[in-house]
Amino acid sequence: MQFTRRNLLKTTAAASAALAAPHLWLPTASEAWGATLKKGEPIKVGLLFSLTGSLAVPEEDSTLVMQYAIEEINKAGGVAGVPIEPVIVDAKSDFAVYSEKAKELILREKVIALFGCYTSASRKAILPTVMQRDHLLYYPTCYEGAECTQNTICTGPLANQHSQDLIPFMVQQFGKRVFFVGSNYVWPKESNKNAKVWLQKAGGELLGEEYIPLGSSEFGPVLNKIREAKPDFIFSTVVGASDIAFHKQFKQEGFKADKMPIASLTTGEIETRAMGAEFGAGHFLSAPYFQTLDNPTNNKFVESFLKSKYGKNGTTHYNMEETYTSAYVFKAGFEKAAAAVGFENVTPRAIRDHSGGVRVEDNVSPEGLIWIDENNFNCWLKPKIGQCQADGTFKIVKAADNHVAPDPYSIYPDAGVCTKDGLKSPDGKIRKSVI
């Protein structure tokens, strides 16, 4: 499938229509997960990432690091004494394929959990199935929030753990005049709504806002507008292959990182390696993890992963690390559920319901201690900002001293509070499965 604006809008419209169907929120017994675990048999999980297409740059590595984590867990005794068996599929960077493969993994393969997706568009394409079957999705990357479901666990940062630090940092360091560039789908647009709030609070000025079709590699017209506007820095929510093209054309068009840096929420070590370090050098990224984090757990993780058969691409990355920690969040939640209800009675929903508060300690998590919020099932973490160096690594220039609580509705306080039972509005009413 070629990514065009027409295809993207068509897929998004179809997903929105499915999400609007009220019957999806009330799974019957026949619709819910129809399998039973048996002691001694492997626990099957689905890895739903893109191995081909415009999203393969970050998502192939998520598949690789999940296999690494599963192998590591299995060598240490598995989950509740039972090994994990990964079922790997290629979503092909196609939203329709994500949806189709999610159904296959749940209904045919009988996996107990899905690990997958890199974009919010792909996540929203599979959520109707996940919720209809009362199943479980581990979403291991940053996202925009404004969502409260009872079937997802997220290990990446929300906007209040991401751009809330990056925007004022860039304004302070480089100036108030900013130009926004993003891929054309829900995450960049919603992320930019958050960024505008932080920009206004920092006294900044938005000079322009442009969106490029997902998968596009043509940035000439956008760069012409940036040249004319003369911002102090660019705030980027461009993803995948488009991100690589954007950074390359930025330099090829004569723009300088020291004069007009790009501040990104996505451009890390994998993208920099793919584009060439000379195209990433000088630019900034906000993320909870960088390969250069200097602690014993990360040093061991980087060395062991890169030496393994799964480290073929030669670097680690924030999205990979958030995927890696999601495997350990799954292990902790599963074992907690098994202790409460018995191994053979564990279901996807039971894992989710027992995952609030589970921790991945700093002797396991390369980024340091993280834990799952007991109400909204997102992750408590420490935001960081890194600047890309000439060798493609990132120098951490700012790091939070304390963990920051995930707040899915940080710029929408009137919407309510995400609780374990649903979105609780100010009048006390609770709505389930809000996406």
PDB file of C-alpha atoms in Angstrom, residues 134-403:
ATOM      1  CA  ASP A 134     -11.572  -7.763  25.937  1.00  0.00           C
ATOM      2  CA  HIS A 135      -7.970  -8.434  25.009  1.00  0.00           C
ATOM      3  CA  LEU A 136      -4.701  -6.671  25.876  1.00  0.00           C
ATOM      4  CA  LEU A 137      -2.328  -4.430  23.901  1.00  0.00           C
ATOM      5  CA  TYR A 138       1.096  -3.338  25.101  1.00  0.00           C
ATOM      6  CA  TYR A 139       1.840  -0.111  23.238  1.00  0.00           C
ATOM      7  CA  PRO A 140       5.571   0.527  23.674  1.00  0.00           C
ATOM      8  CA  THR A 141       6.206   4.036  22.393  1.00  0.00           C
ATOM      9  CA  CYS A 142       5.292   7.684  22.886  1.00  0.00           C
ATOM     10  CA  TYR A 143       1.766   8.823  22.119  1.00  0.00           C
ATOM     11  CA  GLU A 144      -0.501  11.845  22.412  1.00  0.00           C
ATOM     12  CA  GLY A 145      -2.838  10.803  25.238  1.00  0.00           C
ATOM     13  CA  ALA A 146      -6.506  11.905  25.224  1.00  0.00           C
ATOM     14  CA  GLU A 147      -7.311   8.201  25.482  1.00  0.00           C
ATOM     15  CA  CYS A 148      -8.572   6.004  28.337  1.00  0.00           C
ATOM     16  CA  THR A 149      -9.139   2.319  27.621  1.00  0.00           C
ATOM     17  CA  GLN A 150      -9.321  -0.737  29.827  1.00  0.00           C
ATOM     18  CA  ASN A 151      -7.324  -2.857  27.379  1.00  0.00           C
ATOM     19  CA  THR A 152      -3.990  -1.088  26.862  1.00  0.00           C
ATOM     20  CA  ILE A 153      -0.785  -0.744  28.838  1.00  0.00           C
ATOM     21  CA  CYS A 154       1.650   1.900  27.591  1.00  0.00           C
ATOM     22  CA  THR A 155       5.367   2.031  28.398  1.00  0.00           C
ATOM     23  CA  GLY A 156       6.311   5.127  26.378  1.00  0.00           C
ATOM     24  CA  PRO A 157       5.979   8.788  27.351  1.00  0.00           C
ATOM     25  CA  LEU A 158       2.859  10.915  27.108  1.00  0.00           C
ATOM     26  CA  ALA A 159       2.989  14.547  25.988  1.00  0.00           C
ATOM     27  CA  ASN A 160       3.386  15.820  29.569  1.00  0.00           C
ATOM     28  CA  GLN A 161       6.504  13.604  29.859  1.00  0.00           C
ATOM     29  CA  HIS A 162       7.835  14.637  26.481  1.00  0.00           C
ATOM     30  CA  SER A 163       7.277  17.992  24.778  1.00  0.00           C
ATOM     31  CA  GLN A 164       6.391  19.690  28.060  1.00  0.00           C
ATOM     32  CA  ASP A 165      10.126  19.713  28.829  1.00  0.00           C
ATOM     33  CA  LEU A 166      11.453  19.978  25.283  1.00  0.00           C
ATOM     34  CA  ILE A 167       9.567  23.092  24.143  1.00  0.00           C
ATOM     35  CA  PRO A 168      10.624  25.442  26.990  1.00  0.00           C
ATOM     36  CA  PHE A 169      14.181  24.060  26.825  1.00  0.00           C
ATOM     37  CA  MET A 170      14.450  24.937  23.137  1.00  0.00           C
ATOM     38  CA  VAL A 171      12.888  28.371  23.632  1.00  0.00           C
ATOM     39  CA  GLN A 172      15.363  29.140  26.388  1.00  0.00           C
ATOM     40  CA  GLN A 173      18.357  27.866  24.442  1.00  0.00           C
ATOM     41  CA  PHE A 174      17.594  29.085  20.906  1.00  0.00           C
ATOM     42  CA  GLY A 175      14.734  31.576  20.825  1.00  0.00           C
ATOM     43  CA  LYS A 176      10.973  31.966  20.773  1.00  0.00           C
ATOM     44  CA  ARG A 177      10.195  31.629  17.067  1.00  0.00           C
ATOM     45  CA  VAL A 178       9.161  28.075  16.132  1.00  0.00           C
ATOM     46  CA  PHE A 179       7.966  26.182  13.051  1.00  0.00           C
ATOM     47  CA  PHE A 180       6.051  22.881  13.437  1.00  0.00           C
ATOM     48  CA  VAL A 181       6.451  20.033  10.920  1.00  0.00           C
ATOM     49  CA  GLY A 182       4.692  16.683  11.297  1.00  0.00           C
ATOM     50  CA  SER A 183       3.437  13.587   9.520  1.00  0.00           C
ATOM     51  CA  ASN A 184      -0.236  13.810   8.631  1.00  0.00           C
ATOM     52  CA  TYR A 185      -2.100  11.672  11.161  1.00  0.00           C
ATOM     53  CA  VAL A 186      -3.468  11.843  14.693  1.00  0.00           C
ATOM     54  CA  TRP A 187      -0.289  11.643  16.819  1.00  0.00           C
ATOM     55  CA  PRO A 188       1.550  14.633  15.291  1.00  0.00           C
ATOM     56  CA  LYS A 189      -1.569  16.789  15.264  1.00  0.00           C
ATOM     57  CA  GLU A 190      -2.560  15.989  18.833  1.00  0.00           C
ATOM     58  CA  SER A 191       1.061  16.253  19.999  1.00  0.00           C
ATOM     59  CA  ASN A 192       1.243  19.694  18.438  1.00  0.00           C
ATOM     60  CA  LYS A 193      -1.877  20.756  20.331  1.00  0.00           C
ATOM     61  CA  ASN A 194       0.044  19.926  23.496  1.00  0.00           C
ATOM     62  CA  ALA A 195       3.194  21.628  22.210  1.00  0.00           C
ATOM     63  CA  LYS A 196       1.255  24.828  21.497  1.00  0.00           C
ATOM     64  CA  VAL A 197       0.191  24.954  25.150  1.00  0.00           C
ATOM     65  CA  TRP A 198       3.791  24.561  26.350  1.00  0.00           C
ATOM     66  CA  LEU A 199       4.958  27.085  23.720  1.00  0.00           C
ATOM     67  CA  GLN A 200       2.465  29.692  24.858  1.00  0.00           C
ATOM     68  CA  LYS A 201       3.478  29.207  28.489  1.00  0.00           C
ATOM     69  CA  ALA A 202       7.131  29.611  27.473  1.00  0.00           C
ATOM     70  CA  GLY A 203       6.379  32.869  25.676  1.00  0.00           C
ATOM     71  CA  GLY A 204       7.075  31.432  22.244  1.00  0.00           C
ATOM     72  CA  GLU A 205       5.638  32.246  18.829  1.00  0.00           C
ATOM     73  CA  LEU A 206       4.385  29.699  16.282  1.00  0.00           C
ATOM     74  CA  LEU A 207       5.353  30.845  12.772  1.00  0.00           C
ATOM     75  CA  GLY A 208       3.901  27.967  10.777  1.00  0.00           C
ATOM     76  CA  GLU A 209       2.550  24.426  10.931  1.00  0.00           C
ATOM     77  CA  GLU A 210       2.853  21.922   8.079  1.00  0.00           C
ATOM     78  CA  TYR A 211       1.887  18.236   7.735  1.00  0.00           C
ATOM     79  CA  ILE A 212       3.320  15.761   5.240  1.00  0.00           C
ATOM     80  CA  PRO A 213       1.582  12.531   4.122  1.00  0.00           C
ATOM     81  CA  LEU A 214       2.843   9.552   6.109  1.00  0.00           C
ATOM     82  CA  GLY A 215       5.647   7.936   4.096  1.00  0.00           C
ATOM     83  CA  SER A 216       6.286  11.017   1.932  1.00  0.00           C
ATOM     84  CA  SER A 217       9.878  11.997   1.155  1.00  0.00           C
ATOM     85  CA  GLU A 218       9.312  15.377  -0.479  1.00  0.00           C
ATOM     86  CA  PHE A 219      10.067  18.291   1.856  1.00  0.00           C
ATOM     87  CA  GLY A 220      11.065  20.971  -0.656  1.00  0.00           C
ATOM     88  CA  PRO A 221       7.899  23.104  -0.287  1.00  0.00           C
ATOM     89  CA  VAL A 222       8.011  22.870   3.522  1.00  0.00           C
ATOM     90  CA  LEU A 223      11.680  23.817   3.648  1.00  0.00           C
ATOM     91  CA  ASN A 224      10.948  26.814   1.414  1.00  0.00           C
ATOM     92  CA  LYS A 225       8.328  27.990   3.915  1.00  0.00           C
ATOM     93  CA  ILE A 226      10.786  27.470   6.763  1.00  0.00           C
ATOM     94  CA  ARG A 227      13.457  29.450   4.907  1.00  0.00           C
ATOM     95  CA  GLU A 228      11.000  32.317   4.487  1.00  0.00           C
ATOM     96  CA  ALA A 229       9.743  32.224   8.091  1.00  0.00           C
ATOM     97  CA  LYS A 230      13.254  32.073   9.636  1.00  0.00           C
ATOM     98  CA  PRO A 231      12.358  30.304  12.902  1.00  0.00           C
ATOM     99  CA  ASP A 232      14.814  29.873  15.749  1.00  0.00           C
ATOM    100  CA  PHE A 233      14.141  26.132  15.771  1.00  0.00           C
ATOM    101  CA  ILE A 234      11.883  23.494  14.214  1.00  0.00           C
ATOM    102  CA  PHE A 235       9.646  21.200  16.253  1.00  0.00           C
ATOM    103  CA  SER A 236       9.278  17.895  14.415  1.00  0.00           C
ATOM    104  CA  THR A 237       6.742  15.091  14.734  1.00  0.00           C
ATOM    105  CA  VAL A 238       7.732  13.514  11.423  1.00  0.00           C
ATOM    106  CA  VAL A 239       8.064   9.716  11.668  1.00  0.00           C
ATOM    107  CA  GLY A 240       9.581   6.690   9.937  1.00  0.00           C
ATOM    108  CA  ALA A 241      11.200   6.975   6.515  1.00  0.00           C
ATOM    109  CA  SER A 242       9.842  10.519   6.191  1.00  0.00           C
ATOM    110  CA  ASP A 243      11.867  11.567   9.228  1.00  0.00           C
ATOM    111  CA  ILE A 244      15.069  10.381   7.575  1.00  0.00           C
ATOM    112  CA  ALA A 245      14.215  12.215   4.353  1.00  0.00           C
ATOM    113  CA  PHE A 246      13.413  15.408   6.258  1.00  0.00           C
ATOM    114  CA  HIS A 247      16.766  15.533   8.063  1.00  0.00           C
ATOM    115  CA  LYS A 248      18.698  14.744   4.889  1.00  0.00           C
ATOM    116  CA  GLN A 249      16.966  17.429   2.837  1.00  0.00           C
ATOM    117  CA  PHE A 250      17.324  19.925   5.681  1.00  0.00           C
ATOM    118  CA  LYS A 251      21.117  19.667   5.451  1.00  0.00           C
ATOM    119  CA  GLN A 252      21.211  19.341   1.664  1.00  0.00           C
ATOM    120  CA  GLU A 253      19.231  22.589   1.360  1.00  0.00           C
ATOM    121  CA  GLY A 254      21.916  24.409   3.326  1.00  0.00           C
ATOM    122  CA  PHE A 255      20.208  24.692   6.724  1.00  0.00           C
ATOM    123  CA  LYS A 256      22.518  24.486   9.738  1.00  0.00           C
ATOM    124  CA  ALA A 257      21.767  22.626  12.964  1.00  0.00           C
ATOM    125  CA  ASP A 258      23.665  25.181  15.055  1.00  0.00           C
ATOM    126  CA  LYS A 259      21.581  28.026  13.611  1.00  0.00           C
ATOM    127  CA  MET A 260      18.157  26.354  13.360  1.00  0.00           C
ATOM    128  CA  PRO A 261      18.100  22.947  15.110  1.00  0.00           C
ATOM    129  CA  ILE A 262      15.317  20.402  14.788  1.00  0.00           C
ATOM    130  CA  ALA A 263      13.774  19.376  18.117  1.00  0.00           C
ATOM    131  CA  SER A 264      12.116  15.998  17.649  1.00  0.00           C
ATOM    132  CA  LEU A 265      10.025  13.485  19.559  1.00  0.00           C
ATOM    133  CA  THR A 266      11.097  10.602  17.303  1.00  0.00           C
ATOM    134  CA  THR A 267      14.574  11.042  15.791  1.00  0.00           C
ATOM    135  CA  GLY A 268      16.844   8.773  17.825  1.00  0.00           C
ATOM    136  CA  GLU A 269      19.805   6.473  17.300  1.00  0.00           C
ATOM    137  CA  ILE A 270      18.079   4.161  14.795  1.00  0.00           C
ATOM    138  CA  GLU A 271      16.934   6.986  12.539  1.00  0.00           C
ATOM    139  CA  THR A 272      20.314   8.701  12.813  1.00  0.00           C
ATOM    140  CA  ARG A 273      22.115   5.490  11.864  1.00  0.00           C
ATOM    141  CA  ALA A 274      19.801   5.050   8.876  1.00  0.00           C
ATOM    142  CA  MET A 275      20.269   8.611   7.613  1.00  0.00           C
ATOM    143  CA  GLY A 276      23.952   9.026   8.491  1.00  0.00           C
ATOM    144  CA  ALA A 277      25.284  10.751  11.600  1.00  0.00           C
ATOM    145  CA  GLU A 278      26.178  13.899   9.667  1.00  0.00           C
ATOM    146  CA  PHE A 279      22.467  14.531   9.071  1.00  0.00           C
ATOM    147  CA  GLY A 280      21.493  14.076  12.716  1.00  0.00           C
ATOM    148  CA  ALA A 281      24.374  15.891  14.386  1.00  0.00           C
ATOM    149  CA  GLY A 282      23.357  18.956  16.385  1.00  0.00           C
ATOM    150  CA  HIS A 283      19.645  18.181  16.536  1.00  0.00           C
ATOM    151  CA  PHE A 284      17.648  17.325  19.675  1.00  0.00           C
ATOM    152  CA  LEU A 285      15.403  14.526  20.909  1.00  0.00           C
ATOM    153  CA  SER A 286      13.188  14.183  23.969  1.00  0.00           C
ATOM    154  CA  ALA A 287      12.982  10.590  25.260  1.00  0.00           C
ATOM    155  CA  PRO A 288      13.232   8.625  28.517  1.00  0.00           C
ATOM    156  CA  TYR A 289      16.102   6.525  27.150  1.00  0.00           C
ATOM    157  CA  PHE A 290      19.337   7.051  25.224  1.00  0.00           C
ATOM    158  CA  GLN A 291      21.992   4.458  24.441  1.00  0.00           C
ATOM    159  CA  THR A 292      24.564   6.629  26.216  1.00  0.00           C
ATOM    160  CA  LEU A 293      22.793   6.393  29.602  1.00  0.00           C
ATOM    161  CA  ASP A 294      25.580   5.483  31.985  1.00  0.00           C
ATOM    162  CA  ASN A 295      24.319   2.940  34.485  1.00  0.00           C
ATOM    163  CA  PRO A 296      25.261  -0.726  35.039  1.00  0.00           C
ATOM    164  CA  THR A 297      21.968  -2.108  33.697  1.00  0.00           C
ATOM    165  CA  ASN A 298      22.080  -0.112  30.471  1.00  0.00           C
ATOM    166  CA  ASN A 299      25.760  -0.812  29.921  1.00  0.00           C
ATOM    167  CA  LYS A 300      25.051  -4.543  30.196  1.00  0.00           C
ATOM    168  CA  PHE A 301      21.914  -4.275  28.031  1.00  0.00           C
ATOM    169  CA  VAL A 302      23.691  -2.425  25.224  1.00  0.00           C
ATOM    170  CA  GLU A 303      26.679  -4.760  25.199  1.00  0.00           C
ATOM    171  CA  SER A 304      24.619  -7.966  25.389  1.00  0.00           C
ATOM    172  CA  PHE A 305      21.968  -6.903  22.886  1.00  0.00           C
ATOM    173  CA  LEU A 306      24.431  -5.680  20.266  1.00  0.00           C
ATOM    174  CA  LYS A 307      26.447  -8.894  20.551  1.00  0.00           C
ATOM    175  CA  SER A 308      23.319 -11.019  20.149  1.00  0.00           C
ATOM    176  CA  LYS A 309      21.814 -12.150  16.847  1.00  0.00           C
ATOM    177  CA  TYR A 310      19.091  -9.564  17.386  1.00  0.00           C
ATOM    178  CA  GLY A 311      21.478  -6.588  17.450  1.00  0.00           C
ATOM    179  CA  LYS A 312      22.181  -6.669  13.726  1.00  0.00           C
ATOM    180  CA  ASN A 313      21.298  -3.006  13.185  1.00  0.00           C
ATOM    181  CA  GLY A 314      24.070  -1.867  15.495  1.00  0.00           C
ATOM    182  CA  THR A 315      22.383   0.422  17.997  1.00  0.00           C
ATOM    183  CA  THR A 316      19.782   0.690  20.731  1.00  0.00           C
ATOM    184  CA  HIS A 317      17.033   3.301  20.799  1.00  0.00           C
ATOM    185  CA  TYR A 318      14.285   4.709  22.996  1.00  0.00           C
ATOM    186  CA  ASN A 319      11.522   2.815  21.190  1.00  0.00           C
ATOM    187  CA  MET A 320      13.428  -0.450  21.494  1.00  0.00           C
ATOM    188  CA  GLU A 321      14.048   0.085  25.177  1.00  0.00           C
ATOM    189  CA  GLU A 322      10.390   0.892  25.852  1.00  0.00           C
ATOM    190  CA  THR A 323       9.511  -2.322  23.991  1.00  0.00           C
ATOM    191  CA  TYR A 324      12.069  -4.275  26.027  1.00  0.00           C
ATOM    192  CA  THR A 325      10.663  -3.011  29.330  1.00  0.00           C
ATOM    193  CA  SER A 326       7.122  -3.848  28.187  1.00  0.00           C
ATOM    194  CA  ALA A 327       8.126  -7.531  28.168  1.00  0.00           C
ATOM    195  CA  TYR A 328       9.024  -7.262  31.840  1.00  0.00           C
ATOM    196  CA  VAL A 329       5.841  -5.330  32.623  1.00  0.00           C
ATOM    197  CA  PHE A 330       3.960  -8.247  31.027  1.00  0.00           C
ATOM    198  CA  LYS A 331       5.912 -10.787  33.093  1.00  0.00           C
ATOM    199  CA  ALA A 332       5.201  -8.931  36.349  1.00  0.00           C
ATOM    200  CA  GLY A 333       1.503  -8.426  35.552  1.00  0.00           C
ATOM    201  CA  PHE A 334       1.015 -12.035  34.459  1.00  0.00           C
ATOM    202  CA  GLU A 335       2.666 -13.439  37.571  1.00  0.00           C
ATOM    203  CA  LYS A 336       0.652 -11.129  39.789  1.00  0.00           C
ATOM    204  CA  ALA A 337      -2.559 -12.258  38.077  1.00  0.00           C
ATOM    205  CA  ALA A 338      -1.579 -15.940  38.295  1.00  0.00           C
ATOM    206  CA  ALA A 339      -0.954 -15.618  42.024  1.00  0.00           C
ATOM    207  CA  ALA A 340      -4.397 -14.044  42.472  1.00  0.00           C
ATOM    208  CA  VAL A 341      -6.617 -16.177  40.219  1.00  0.00           C
ATOM    209  CA  GLY A 342      -4.537 -19.248  39.396  1.00  0.00           C
ATOM    210  CA  PHE A 343      -2.415 -19.881  36.288  1.00  0.00           C
ATOM    211  CA  GLU A 344      -5.148 -21.535  34.203  1.00  0.00           C
ATOM    212  CA  ASN A 345      -7.577 -18.705  34.973  1.00  0.00           C
ATOM    213  CA  VAL A 346      -5.327 -15.933  33.711  1.00  0.00           C
ATOM    214  CA  THR A 347      -6.902 -13.967  30.851  1.00  0.00           C
ATOM    215  CA  PRO A 348      -5.784 -10.844  28.983  1.00  0.00           C
ATOM    216  CA  ARG A 349      -8.102  -8.730  31.130  1.00  0.00           C
ATOM    217  CA  ALA A 350      -6.837 -10.358  34.340  1.00  0.00           C
ATOM    218  CA  ILE A 351      -3.277  -9.391  33.407  1.00  0.00           C
ATOM    219  CA  ARG A 352      -4.334  -5.811  32.795  1.00  0.00           C
ATOM    220  CA  ASP A 353      -6.318  -5.596  36.028  1.00  0.00           C
ATOM    221  CA  HIS A 354      -3.324  -6.822  38.046  1.00  0.00           C
ATOM    222  CA  SER A 355      -0.735  -4.644  36.274  1.00  0.00           C
ATOM    223  CA  GLY A 356      -1.443  -1.373  38.074  1.00  0.00           C
ATOM    224  CA  GLY A 357       1.568  -0.500  40.177  1.00  0.00           C
ATOM    225  CA  VAL A 358       3.885  -3.174  38.759  1.00  0.00           C
ATOM    226  CA  ARG A 359       7.491  -2.057  38.673  1.00  0.00           C
ATOM    227  CA  VAL A 360      10.486  -2.761  36.491  1.00  0.00           C
ATOM    228  CA  GLU A 361      13.375  -2.095  38.825  1.00  0.00           C
ATOM    229  CA  ASP A 362      16.588  -0.342  37.871  1.00  0.00           C
ATOM    230  CA  ASN A 363      18.474  -3.633  37.799  1.00  0.00           C
ATOM    231  CA  VAL A 364      16.242  -4.717  34.874  1.00  0.00           C
ATOM    232  CA  SER A 365      15.151  -1.476  33.151  1.00  0.00           C
ATOM    233  CA  PRO A 366      17.959   0.194  31.126  1.00  0.00           C
ATOM    234  CA  GLU A 367      16.385   3.631  31.671  1.00  0.00           C
ATOM    235  CA  GLY A 368      16.101   3.051  35.420  1.00  0.00           C
ATOM    236  CA  LEU A 369      13.097   2.277  37.592  1.00  0.00           C
ATOM    237  CA  ILE A 370       9.683   2.620  35.946  1.00  0.00           C
ATOM    238  CA  TRP A 371       6.227   1.603  37.100  1.00  0.00           C
ATOM    239  CA  ILE A 372       2.697   1.385  35.731  1.00  0.00           C
ATOM    240  CA  ASP A 373       0.179   3.896  37.039  1.00  0.00           C
ATOM    241  CA  GLU A 374      -2.575   2.190  39.021  1.00  0.00           C
ATOM    242  CA  ASN A 375      -5.305   4.254  37.378  1.00  0.00           C
ATOM    243  CA  ASN A 376      -4.446   5.014  33.755  1.00  0.00           C
ATOM    244  CA  PHE A 377      -1.977   2.148  33.063  1.00  0.00           C
ATOM    245  CA  ASN A 378       0.631   4.425  31.538  1.00  0.00           C
ATOM    246  CA  CYS A 379       4.203   4.612  32.774  1.00  0.00           C
ATOM    247  CA  TRP A 380       5.889   6.744  35.442  1.00  0.00           C
ATOM    248  CA  LEU A 381       9.307   7.702  34.051  1.00  0.00           C
ATOM    249  CA  LYS A 382      12.050  10.333  34.000  1.00  0.00           C
ATOM    250  CA  PRO A 383      12.054  12.547  30.865  1.00  0.00           C
ATOM    251  CA  LYS A 384      15.381  13.413  29.250  1.00  0.00           C
ATOM    252  CA  ILE A 385      16.642  15.591  26.396  1.00  0.00           C
ATOM    253  CA  GLY A 386      19.602  14.595  24.243  1.00  0.00           C
ATOM    254  CA  GLN A 387      21.590  16.303  21.493  1.00  0.00           C
ATOM    255  CA  CYS A 388      22.920  14.217  18.627  1.00  0.00           C
ATOM    256  CA  GLN A 389      26.701  14.172  18.352  1.00  0.00           C
ATOM    257  CA  ALA A 390      28.975  13.789  15.334  1.00  0.00           C
ATOM    258  CA  ASP A 391      29.189  10.015  15.853  1.00  0.00           C
ATOM    259  CA  GLY A 392      25.412   9.559  15.977  1.00  0.00           C
ATOM    260  CA  THR A 393      25.192   9.080  19.734  1.00  0.00           C
ATOM    261  CA  PHE A 394      23.269  11.470  21.980  1.00  0.00           C
ATOM    262  CA  LYS A 395      24.651  13.624  24.752  1.00  0.00           C
ATOM    263  CA  ILE A 396      22.076  14.032  27.511  1.00  0.00           C
ATOM    264  CA  VAL A 397      21.745  17.760  28.121  1.00  0.00           C
ATOM    265  CA  LYS A 398      18.821  17.682  30.537  1.00  0.00           C
ATOM    266  CA  ALA A 399      17.275  14.985  32.726  1.00  0.00           C
ATOM    267  CA  ALA A 400      14.432  15.114  35.230  1.00  0.00           C
ATOM    268  CA  ASP A 401      15.424  14.548  38.841  1.00  0.00           C
ATOM    269  CA  ASN A 402      12.161  12.801  39.701  1.00  0.00           C
ATOM    270  CA  HIS A 403       9.681  10.507  38.019  1.00  0.00           C
TER     271      HIS A 403
END
